[in-house]
């Protein structure tokens, strides 16, 4: 979003690292728009759950195409099946209801198996599947 990118630029300028950042506003649902390419790392933090499976697959495919040789694509998500207790699962399911009913009508919080199936379909291979804290999972991928 342009507003988020403006805030990001302010923050990196204040930190003195603006020369290390390149940002591009892009409509992620426009499957004809390639991501900029040549990156050592592509980071998707709680992003894919905002979309349905077909769009998430397209985003993963374009993320893979944006990688430089040897680069990695990382996905941080809160999978409902990996929550430490029933309350956590119910909270994540509640977010799915919000996304489906109020946000865009297609997205939902993923079961880990559903997203893990999309990774090879996008031409990626899973390098690491790591728990982060009690509620998040970091999936690190590379080109297959």
Short mmCIF file of C-alpha atoms in Angstrom, two decimals:
data_model
loop_
_atom_site.label_atom_id
_atom_site.label_comp_id
_atom_site.label_asym_id
_atom_site.label_seq_id
_atom_site.Cartn_x
_atom_site.Cartn_y
_atom_site.Cartn_z
CA UNK A 1 0.00 0.00 0.00
CA UNK A 2 1.36 3.45 -0.85
CA UNK A 3 0.75 4.77 2.69
CA UNK A 4 2.69 1.90 4.23
CA UNK A 5 5.54 2.44 1.78
CA UNK A 6 5.67 6.16 2.67
CA UNK A 7 5.93 5.27 6.38
CA UNK A 8 8.57 2.65 5.59
CA UNK A 9 10.66 5.21 3.71
CA UNK A 10 10.41 7.63 6.65
CA UNK A 11 11.56 4.95 9.07
CA UNK A 12 14.53 3.74 7.01
CA UNK A 13 15.63 7.31 6.34
CA UNK A 14 15.48 8.04 10.08
CA UNK A 15 17.54 4.89 10.70
CA UNK A 16 20.10 5.93 8.08
CA UNK A 17 19.67 2.83 5.93
CA UNK A 18 17.50 4.18 3.09
CA UNK A 19 20.15 3.28 0.49
CA UNK A 20 19.66 -0.41 1.36
CA UNK A 21 15.94 -0.48 0.59
CA UNK A 22 14.00 -0.67 -2.63
CA UNK A 23 10.20 -0.64 -2.42
CA UNK A 24 7.62 -1.04 -5.15
CA UNK A 25 3.85 -0.60 -4.88
CA UNK A 26 2.11 -3.46 -6.69
CA UNK A 27 -1.38 -4.92 -6.94
CA UNK A 28 -0.73 -8.47 -5.75
CA UNK A 29 -3.97 -9.70 -7.33
CA UNK A 30 -2.85 -8.62 -10.81
CA UNK A 31 -1.29 -11.90 -11.89
CA UNK A 32 0.21 -10.25 -14.99
CA UNK A 33 2.46 -8.05 -12.82
CA UNK A 34 5.83 -9.62 -12.16
CA UNK A 35 7.65 -8.75 -8.98
CA UNK A 36 10.98 -6.95 -9.31
CA UNK A 37 13.74 -9.56 -9.67
CA UNK A 38 17.23 -10.33 -8.42
CA UNK A 39 16.63 -10.47 -4.67
CA UNK A 40 18.55 -12.60 -2.19
CA UNK A 41 15.47 -12.75 0.03
CA UNK A 42 11.73 -12.35 -0.39
CA UNK A 43 9.79 -12.05 2.87
CA UNK A 44 6.04 -12.68 3.18
CA UNK A 45 4.86 -12.01 6.72
CA UNK A 46 1.26 -12.99 7.36
CA UNK A 47 0.49 -12.12 3.76
CA UNK A 48 -0.69 -15.27 2.03
CA UNK A 49 -3.58 -15.79 4.42
CA UNK A 50 -5.09 -12.59 2.99
CA UNK A 51 -5.81 -14.41 -0.27
CA UNK A 52 -7.46 -17.54 -1.59
CA UNK A 53 -5.33 -20.51 -2.66
CA UNK A 54 -5.14 -19.60 -6.37
CA UNK A 55 -3.93 -16.09 -5.56
CA UNK A 56 -1.53 -17.37 -2.89
CA UNK A 57 -0.05 -19.75 -5.47
CA UNK A 58 0.39 -16.91 -7.96
CA UNK A 59 2.10 -14.78 -5.31
CA UNK A 60 4.46 -17.63 -4.42
CA UNK A 61 5.28 -18.20 -8.11
CA UNK A 62 6.05 -14.52 -8.65
CA UNK A 63 8.04 -14.47 -5.40
CA UNK A 64 10.13 -17.38 -6.68
CA UNK A 65 10.72 -15.56 -9.98
CA UNK A 66 11.96 -12.54 -8.01
CA UNK A 67 14.78 -14.54 -6.41
CA UNK A 68 18.40 -14.25 -7.45
CA UNK A 69 20.27 -17.57 -7.76
CA UNK A 70 20.65 -19.00 -4.28
CA UNK A 71 17.98 -16.69 -2.84
CA UNK A 72 15.33 -17.68 -0.32
CA UNK A 73 11.64 -16.98 0.04
CA UNK A 74 10.35 -16.90 3.62
CA UNK A 75 6.71 -17.18 4.68
CA UNK A 76 5.63 -16.33 8.23
CA UNK A 77 2.10 -17.48 9.09
CA UNK A 78 -0.11 -18.46 12.01
CA UNK A 79 -1.47 -21.84 10.96
CA UNK A 80 -4.64 -22.84 12.79
CA UNK A 81 -3.52 -26.46 13.10
CA UNK A 82 -0.27 -25.48 14.82
CA UNK A 83 -1.72 -23.43 17.65
CA UNK A 84 -0.71 -24.62 21.14
CA UNK A 85 -4.28 -24.99 22.40
CA UNK A 86 -7.95 -24.88 21.44
CA UNK A 87 -8.29 -21.18 22.31
CA UNK A 88 -5.49 -20.35 19.87
CA UNK A 89 -7.14 -22.43 17.14
CA UNK A 90 -10.48 -20.71 17.75
CA UNK A 91 -8.83 -17.26 17.54
CA UNK A 92 -7.22 -18.12 14.22
CA UNK A 93 -10.50 -19.56 12.93
CA UNK A 94 -12.16 -16.29 13.98
CA UNK A 95 -9.70 -14.41 11.79
CA UNK A 96 -10.73 -16.65 8.91
CA UNK A 97 -14.35 -15.61 9.44
CA UNK A 98 -13.34 -11.96 9.39
CA UNK A 99 -11.38 -12.36 6.16
CA UNK A 100 -14.12 -14.34 4.47
CA UNK A 101 -17.09 -12.28 5.62
CA UNK A 102 -15.71 -8.75 6.02
CA UNK A 103 -12.46 -8.36 4.10
CA UNK A 104 -12.45 -9.92 0.65
CA UNK A 105 -14.62 -13.03 0.71
CA UNK A 106 -11.91 -15.44 -0.42
CA UNK A 107 -9.11 -15.54 2.09
CA UNK A 108 -8.71 -17.64 5.19
CA UNK A 109 -6.09 -18.71 7.67
CA UNK A 110 -4.31 -21.73 6.24
CA UNK A 111 -3.98 -25.24 7.60
CA UNK A 112 -0.23 -25.83 7.36
CA UNK A 113 -0.71 -28.78 5.01
CA UNK A 114 -2.60 -26.63 2.49
CA UNK A 115 0.19 -24.07 2.26
CA UNK A 116 2.88 -26.76 2.27
CA UNK A 117 1.20 -28.26 -0.82
CA UNK A 118 1.38 -24.91 -2.64
CA UNK A 119 5.15 -24.59 -2.16
CA UNK A 120 6.25 -27.28 -4.67
CA UNK A 121 3.43 -26.27 -7.04
CA UNK A 122 5.05 -22.80 -7.11
CA UNK A 123 8.40 -24.31 -8.10
CA UNK A 124 9.85 -24.00 -4.61
CA UNK A 125 11.29 -26.51 -2.18
CA UNK A 126 10.99 -26.28 1.57
CA UNK A 127 14.37 -25.67 3.22
CA UNK A 128 13.20 -25.14 6.82
CA UNK A 129 9.92 -25.37 8.75
CA UNK A 130 10.47 -23.63 12.09
CA UNK A 131 8.19 -22.64 14.96
CA UNK A 132 8.56 -18.99 15.95
CA UNK A 133 7.27 -18.37 19.45
CA UNK A 134 4.09 -20.23 20.36
CA UNK A 135 1.82 -19.23 17.49
CA UNK A 136 3.78 -18.63 14.29
CA UNK A 137 5.65 -20.76 11.76
CA UNK A 138 8.46 -19.60 9.48
CA UNK A 139 8.75 -21.55 6.23
CA UNK A 140 11.99 -20.92 4.36
CA UNK A 141 12.01 -21.96 0.71
CA UNK A 142 14.38 -21.95 -2.24
CA UNK A 143 13.89 -22.51 -5.95
CA UNK A 144 13.32 -26.20 -6.67
#
